[in-house]
PDB file of C-alpha atoms in Angstrom:
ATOM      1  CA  UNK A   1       0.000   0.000   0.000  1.00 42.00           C
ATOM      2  CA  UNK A   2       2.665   2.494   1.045  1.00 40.00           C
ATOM      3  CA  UNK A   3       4.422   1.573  -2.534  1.00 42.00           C
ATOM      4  CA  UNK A   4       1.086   2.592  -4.423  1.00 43.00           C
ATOM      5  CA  UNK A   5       0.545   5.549  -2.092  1.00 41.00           C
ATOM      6  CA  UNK A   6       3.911   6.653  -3.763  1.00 41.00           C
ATOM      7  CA  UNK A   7       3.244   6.022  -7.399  1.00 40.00           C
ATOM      8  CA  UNK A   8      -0.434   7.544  -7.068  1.00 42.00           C
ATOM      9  CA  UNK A   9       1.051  10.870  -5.502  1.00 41.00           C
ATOM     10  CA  UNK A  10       3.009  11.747  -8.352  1.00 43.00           C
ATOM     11  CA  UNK A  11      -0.056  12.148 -10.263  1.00 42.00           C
ATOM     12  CA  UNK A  12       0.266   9.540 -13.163  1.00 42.00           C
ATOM     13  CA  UNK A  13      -1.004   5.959 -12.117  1.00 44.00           C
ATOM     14  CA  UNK A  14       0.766   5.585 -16.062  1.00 43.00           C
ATOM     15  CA  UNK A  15       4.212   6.262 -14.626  1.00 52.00           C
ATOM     16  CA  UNK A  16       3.928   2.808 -12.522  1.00 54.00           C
ATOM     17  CA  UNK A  17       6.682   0.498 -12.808  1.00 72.00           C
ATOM     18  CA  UNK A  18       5.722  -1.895 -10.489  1.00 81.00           C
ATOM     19  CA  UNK A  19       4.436  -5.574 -11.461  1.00 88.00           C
ATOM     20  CA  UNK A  20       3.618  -7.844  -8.870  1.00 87.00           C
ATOM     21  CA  UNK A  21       3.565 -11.437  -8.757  1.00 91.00           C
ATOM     22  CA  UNK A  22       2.123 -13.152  -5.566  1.00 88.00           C
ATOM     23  CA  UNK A  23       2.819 -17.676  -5.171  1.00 91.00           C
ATOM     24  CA  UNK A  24       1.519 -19.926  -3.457  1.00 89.00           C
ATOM     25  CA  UNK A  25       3.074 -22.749  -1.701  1.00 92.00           C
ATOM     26  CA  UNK A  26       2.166 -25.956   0.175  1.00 91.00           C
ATOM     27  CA  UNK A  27       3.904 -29.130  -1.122  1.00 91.00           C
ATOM     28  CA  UNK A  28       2.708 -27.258  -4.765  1.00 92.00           C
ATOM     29  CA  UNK A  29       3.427 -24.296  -6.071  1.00 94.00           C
ATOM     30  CA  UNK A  30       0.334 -22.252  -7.790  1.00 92.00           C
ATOM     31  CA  UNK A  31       0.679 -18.760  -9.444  1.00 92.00           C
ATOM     32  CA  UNK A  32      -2.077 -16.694  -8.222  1.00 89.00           C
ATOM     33  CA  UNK A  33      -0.992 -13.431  -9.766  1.00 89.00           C
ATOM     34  CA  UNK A  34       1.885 -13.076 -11.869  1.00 93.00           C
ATOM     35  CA  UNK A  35       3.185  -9.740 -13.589  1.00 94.00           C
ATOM     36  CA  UNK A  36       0.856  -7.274 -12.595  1.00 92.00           C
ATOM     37  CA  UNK A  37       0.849  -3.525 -13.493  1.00 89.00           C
ATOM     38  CA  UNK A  38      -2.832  -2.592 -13.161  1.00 90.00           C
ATOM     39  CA  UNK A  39      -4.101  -3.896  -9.523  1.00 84.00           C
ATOM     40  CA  UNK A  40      -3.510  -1.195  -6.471  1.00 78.00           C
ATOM     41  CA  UNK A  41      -2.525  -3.149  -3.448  1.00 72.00           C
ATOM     42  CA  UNK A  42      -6.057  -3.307  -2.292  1.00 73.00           C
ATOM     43  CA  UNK A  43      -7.240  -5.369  -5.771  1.00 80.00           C
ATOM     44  CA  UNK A  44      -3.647  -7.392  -4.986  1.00 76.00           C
ATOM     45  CA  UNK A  45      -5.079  -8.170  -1.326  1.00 73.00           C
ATOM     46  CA  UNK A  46      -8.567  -9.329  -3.225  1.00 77.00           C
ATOM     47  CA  UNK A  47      -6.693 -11.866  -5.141  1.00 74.00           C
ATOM     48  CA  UNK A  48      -5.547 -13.825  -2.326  1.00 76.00           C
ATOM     49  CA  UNK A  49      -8.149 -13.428   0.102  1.00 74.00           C
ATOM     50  CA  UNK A  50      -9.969 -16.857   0.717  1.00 75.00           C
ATOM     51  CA  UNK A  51      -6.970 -18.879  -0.872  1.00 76.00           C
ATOM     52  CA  UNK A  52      -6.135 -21.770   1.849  1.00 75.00           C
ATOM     53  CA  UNK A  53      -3.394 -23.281   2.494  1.00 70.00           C
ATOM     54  CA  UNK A  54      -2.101 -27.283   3.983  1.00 75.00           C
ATOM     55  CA  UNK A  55      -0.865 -29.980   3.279  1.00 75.00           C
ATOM     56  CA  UNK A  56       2.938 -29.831   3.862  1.00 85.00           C
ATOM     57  CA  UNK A  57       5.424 -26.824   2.586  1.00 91.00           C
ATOM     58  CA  UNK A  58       7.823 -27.459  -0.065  1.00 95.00           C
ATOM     59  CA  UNK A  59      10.342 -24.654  -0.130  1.00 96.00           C
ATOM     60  CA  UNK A  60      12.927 -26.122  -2.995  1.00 97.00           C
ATOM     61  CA  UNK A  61       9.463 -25.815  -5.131  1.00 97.00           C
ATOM     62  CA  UNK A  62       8.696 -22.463  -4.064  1.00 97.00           C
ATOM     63  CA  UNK A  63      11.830 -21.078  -5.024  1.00 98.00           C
ATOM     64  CA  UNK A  64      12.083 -22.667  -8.161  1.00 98.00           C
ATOM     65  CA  UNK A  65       8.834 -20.868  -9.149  1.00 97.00           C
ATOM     66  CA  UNK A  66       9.985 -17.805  -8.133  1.00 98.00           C
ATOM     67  CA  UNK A  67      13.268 -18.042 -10.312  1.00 98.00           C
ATOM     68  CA  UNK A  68      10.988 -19.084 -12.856  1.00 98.00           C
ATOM     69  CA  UNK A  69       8.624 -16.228 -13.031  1.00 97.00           C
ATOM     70  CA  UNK A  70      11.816 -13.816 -12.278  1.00 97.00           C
ATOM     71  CA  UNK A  71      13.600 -14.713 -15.588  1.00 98.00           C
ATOM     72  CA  UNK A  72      10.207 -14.765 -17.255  1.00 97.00           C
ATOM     73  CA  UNK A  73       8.831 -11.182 -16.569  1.00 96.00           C
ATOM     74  CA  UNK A  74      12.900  -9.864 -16.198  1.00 96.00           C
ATOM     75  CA  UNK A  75      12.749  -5.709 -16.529  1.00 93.00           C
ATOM     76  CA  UNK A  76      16.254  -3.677 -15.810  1.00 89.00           C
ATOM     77  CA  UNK A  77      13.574  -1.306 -14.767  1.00 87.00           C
ATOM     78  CA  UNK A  78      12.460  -2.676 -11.628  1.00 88.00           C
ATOM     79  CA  UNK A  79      14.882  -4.327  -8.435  1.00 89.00           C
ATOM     80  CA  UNK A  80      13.674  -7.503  -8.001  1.00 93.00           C
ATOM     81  CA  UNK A  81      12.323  -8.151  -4.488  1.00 93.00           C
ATOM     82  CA  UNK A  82      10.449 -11.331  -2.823  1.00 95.00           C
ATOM     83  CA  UNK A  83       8.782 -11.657   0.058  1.00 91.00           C
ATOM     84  CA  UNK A  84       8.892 -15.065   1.695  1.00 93.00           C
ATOM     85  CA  UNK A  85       6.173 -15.528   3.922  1.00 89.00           C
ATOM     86  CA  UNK A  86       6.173 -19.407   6.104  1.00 90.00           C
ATOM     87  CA  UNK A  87       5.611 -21.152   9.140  1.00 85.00           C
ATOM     88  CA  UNK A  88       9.228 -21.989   8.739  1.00 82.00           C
ATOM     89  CA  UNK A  89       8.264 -26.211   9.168  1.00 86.00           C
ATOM     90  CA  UNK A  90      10.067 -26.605   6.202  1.00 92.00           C
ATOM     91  CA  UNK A  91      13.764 -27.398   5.201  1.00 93.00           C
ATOM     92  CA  UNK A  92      15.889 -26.386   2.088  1.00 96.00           C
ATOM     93  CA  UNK A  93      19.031 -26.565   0.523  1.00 96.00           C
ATOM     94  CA  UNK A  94      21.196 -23.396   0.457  1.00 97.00           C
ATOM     95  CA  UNK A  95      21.811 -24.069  -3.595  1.00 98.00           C
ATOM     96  CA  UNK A  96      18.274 -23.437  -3.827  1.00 98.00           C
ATOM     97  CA  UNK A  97      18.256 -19.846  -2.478  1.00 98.00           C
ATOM     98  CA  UNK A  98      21.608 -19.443  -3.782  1.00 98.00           C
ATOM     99  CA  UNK A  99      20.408 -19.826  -7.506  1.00 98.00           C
ATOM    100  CA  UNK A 100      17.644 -17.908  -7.177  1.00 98.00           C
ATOM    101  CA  UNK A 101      19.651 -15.271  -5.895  1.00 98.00           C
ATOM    102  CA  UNK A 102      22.503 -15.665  -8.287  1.00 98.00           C
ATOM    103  CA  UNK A 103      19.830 -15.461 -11.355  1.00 98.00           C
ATOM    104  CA  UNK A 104      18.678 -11.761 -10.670  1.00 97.00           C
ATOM    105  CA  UNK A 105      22.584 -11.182  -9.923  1.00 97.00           C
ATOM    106  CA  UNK A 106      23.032 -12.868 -13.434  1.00 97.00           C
ATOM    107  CA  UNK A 107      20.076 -11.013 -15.185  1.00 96.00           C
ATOM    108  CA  UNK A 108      21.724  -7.616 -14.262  1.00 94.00           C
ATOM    109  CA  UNK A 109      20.385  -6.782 -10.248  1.00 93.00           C
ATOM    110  CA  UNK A 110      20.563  -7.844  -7.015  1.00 94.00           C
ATOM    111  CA  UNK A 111      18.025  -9.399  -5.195  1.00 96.00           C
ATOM    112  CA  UNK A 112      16.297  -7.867  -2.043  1.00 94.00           C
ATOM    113  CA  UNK A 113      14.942 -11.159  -0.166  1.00 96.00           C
ATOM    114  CA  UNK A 114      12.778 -11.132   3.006  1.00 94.00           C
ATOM    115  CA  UNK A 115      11.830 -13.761   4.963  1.00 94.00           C
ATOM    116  CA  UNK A 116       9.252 -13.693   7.409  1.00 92.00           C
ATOM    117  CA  UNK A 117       8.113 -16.201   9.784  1.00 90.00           C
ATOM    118  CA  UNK A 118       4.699 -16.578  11.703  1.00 85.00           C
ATOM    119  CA  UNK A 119       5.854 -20.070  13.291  1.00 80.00           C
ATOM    120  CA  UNK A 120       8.001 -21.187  15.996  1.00 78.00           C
ATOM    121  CA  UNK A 121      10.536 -22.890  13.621  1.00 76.00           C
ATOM    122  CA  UNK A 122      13.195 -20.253  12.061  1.00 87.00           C
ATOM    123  CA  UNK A 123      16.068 -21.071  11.241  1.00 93.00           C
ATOM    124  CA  UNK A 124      15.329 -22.174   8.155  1.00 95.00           C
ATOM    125  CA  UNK A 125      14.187 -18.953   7.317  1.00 96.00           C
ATOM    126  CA  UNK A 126      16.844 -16.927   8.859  1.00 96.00           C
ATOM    127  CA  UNK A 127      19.477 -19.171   6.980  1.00 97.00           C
ATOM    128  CA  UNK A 128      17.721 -18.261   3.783  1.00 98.00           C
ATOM    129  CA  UNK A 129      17.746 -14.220   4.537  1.00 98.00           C
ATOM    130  CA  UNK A 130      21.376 -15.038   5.648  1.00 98.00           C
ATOM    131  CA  UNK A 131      22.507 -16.355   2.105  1.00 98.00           C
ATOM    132  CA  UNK A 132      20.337 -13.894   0.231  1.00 98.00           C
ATOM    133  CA  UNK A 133      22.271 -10.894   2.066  1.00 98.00           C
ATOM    134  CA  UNK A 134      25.504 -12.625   1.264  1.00 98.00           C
ATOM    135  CA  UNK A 135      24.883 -12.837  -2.417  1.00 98.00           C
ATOM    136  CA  UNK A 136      23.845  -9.469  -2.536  1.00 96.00           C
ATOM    137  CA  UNK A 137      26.806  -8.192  -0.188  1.00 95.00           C
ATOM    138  CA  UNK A 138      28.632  -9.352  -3.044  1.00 96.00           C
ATOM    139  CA  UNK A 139      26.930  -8.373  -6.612  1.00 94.00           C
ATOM    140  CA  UNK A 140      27.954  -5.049  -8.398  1.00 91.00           C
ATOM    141  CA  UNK A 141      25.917  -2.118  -7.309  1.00 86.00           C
ATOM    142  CA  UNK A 142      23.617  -0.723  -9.362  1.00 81.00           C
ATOM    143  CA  UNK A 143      24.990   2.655 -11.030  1.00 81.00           C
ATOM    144  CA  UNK A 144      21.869   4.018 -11.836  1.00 79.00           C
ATOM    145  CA  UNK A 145      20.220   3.061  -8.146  1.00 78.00           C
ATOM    146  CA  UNK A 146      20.842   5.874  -5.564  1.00 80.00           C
ATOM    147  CA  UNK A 147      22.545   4.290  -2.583  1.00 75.00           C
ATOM    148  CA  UNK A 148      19.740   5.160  -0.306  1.00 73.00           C
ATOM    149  CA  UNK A 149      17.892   3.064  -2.611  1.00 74.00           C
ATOM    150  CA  UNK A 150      19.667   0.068  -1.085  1.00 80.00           C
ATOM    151  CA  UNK A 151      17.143  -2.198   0.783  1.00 85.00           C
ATOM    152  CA  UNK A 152      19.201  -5.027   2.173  1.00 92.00           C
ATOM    153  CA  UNK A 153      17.631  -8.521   2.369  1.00 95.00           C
ATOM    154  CA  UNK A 154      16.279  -9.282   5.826  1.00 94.00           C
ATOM    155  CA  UNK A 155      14.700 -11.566   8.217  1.00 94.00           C
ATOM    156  CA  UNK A 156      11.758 -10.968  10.595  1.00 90.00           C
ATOM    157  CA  UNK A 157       9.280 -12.734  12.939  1.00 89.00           C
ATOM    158  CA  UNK A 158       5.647 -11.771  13.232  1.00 84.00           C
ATOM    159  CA  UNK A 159       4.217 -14.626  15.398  1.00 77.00           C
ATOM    160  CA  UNK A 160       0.664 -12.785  15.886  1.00 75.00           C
ATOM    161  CA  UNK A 161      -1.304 -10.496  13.216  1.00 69.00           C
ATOM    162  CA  UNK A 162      -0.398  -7.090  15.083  1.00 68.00           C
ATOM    163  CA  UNK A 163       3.296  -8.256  14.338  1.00 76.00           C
ATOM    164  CA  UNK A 164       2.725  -9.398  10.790  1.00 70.00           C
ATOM    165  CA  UNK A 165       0.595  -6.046   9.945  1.00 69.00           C
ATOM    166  CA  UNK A 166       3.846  -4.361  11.332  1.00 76.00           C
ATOM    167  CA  UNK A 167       6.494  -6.348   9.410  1.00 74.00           C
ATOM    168  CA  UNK A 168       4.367  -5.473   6.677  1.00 64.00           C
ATOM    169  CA  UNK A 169       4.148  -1.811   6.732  1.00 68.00           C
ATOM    170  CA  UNK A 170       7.507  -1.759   7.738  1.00 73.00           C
ATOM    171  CA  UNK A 171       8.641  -3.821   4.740  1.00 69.00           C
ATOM    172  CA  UNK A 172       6.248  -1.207   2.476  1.00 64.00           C
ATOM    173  CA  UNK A 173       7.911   1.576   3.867  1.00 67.00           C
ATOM    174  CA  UNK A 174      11.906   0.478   3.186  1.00 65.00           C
ATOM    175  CA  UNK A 175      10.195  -0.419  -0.366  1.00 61.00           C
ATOM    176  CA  UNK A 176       8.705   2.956  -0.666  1.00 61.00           C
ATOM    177  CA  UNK A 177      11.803   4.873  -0.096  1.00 55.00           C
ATOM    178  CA  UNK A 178      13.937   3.493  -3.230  1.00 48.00           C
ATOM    179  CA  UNK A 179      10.524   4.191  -5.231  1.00 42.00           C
ATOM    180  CA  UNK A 180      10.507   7.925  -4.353  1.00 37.00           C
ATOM    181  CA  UNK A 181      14.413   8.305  -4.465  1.00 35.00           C
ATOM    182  CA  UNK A 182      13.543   7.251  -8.527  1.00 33.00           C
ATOM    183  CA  UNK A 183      10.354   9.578  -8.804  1.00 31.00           C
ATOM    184  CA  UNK A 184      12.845  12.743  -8.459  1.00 30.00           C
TER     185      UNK A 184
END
């Protein structure tokens, strides 16, 4: 929301950049919105409200997907970022958030990964952040980002709504800044 409140304030919903893409993930992977220029956050929100979830996780399948659908809608426009959302009862190898990190590093950006659990079980999850910060640590800057435009890849725990509502605005809000730094 706070990264449409910043596009919509410059007047010209036209000059949007931003495409979202929101997965799903249990044991399969399902692409409930992939690419999308024309939704505001609150038609984004609409689109996954009511979608369930169970039977197991399968994080090896979830970031395949996402590498997938990264090389598919690549723009040098945009910074790629994903938002990993779990329980954390999962397990993974580091190659698999390694490559998908290495492929926006290989397509010409860095990749600005958060993970954010709502379960007891985190160190997955923190692991993940971990190696998505390292890959980024080391990937050629951007030339044409501002280096306040840097959002660095983190890891957070919101183990009731009030703190996932937070993590959320609070993830919005680093997001927004890098937006407005390229609105000048």
């Amino acid at each position: 929301m706070a990264r449409h409140a910043a596009v919509t304030a410059t007047g010209a919903q036209a000059a949007r950049r931003d495409a979202y893409s929101v997965l799903l993930f249990n044991s399969t992977v399902s692409t409930v919105i992939a690419n999308d220029f024309a939704r505001n956050p609150d038609q984004l929100l609409q689109g996954i409200v009511g979608q369930t979830a169970g039977g197991g996780t399968n994080y090896t399948a979830a970031l395949s997907a996402t590498e997938t659908l990264l090389r598919q809608h690549w723009s040098t426009e945009r910074t790629p970022v994903v938002i990993f959302l779990s329980d954390g009862e999962c397990s993974v190898g580091d190659h698999s958030v390694h490559a998908l990190c290495q492929a926006a590093v290989q397509l010409g950006k860095h990749l600005s990964f958060h993970a954010v659990s709502f379960g007891p079980r985190n160190e997955v999850l923190r692991r993940m952040a971990q190696i998505a910060r390292d890959v980024q640590a080391r990937a050629p800057r951007d030339p044409a980002l501002p280096t306040t435009a840097y959002v660095e890849s983190s890891y957070a725990e919101a183990l009731d709504s009030v703190r996932l509502a937070e993590t959320f605005l609070g993830l919005a809000d680093s997001l927004r800044k890098p937006r407005g730094a390229l609105l000048r």
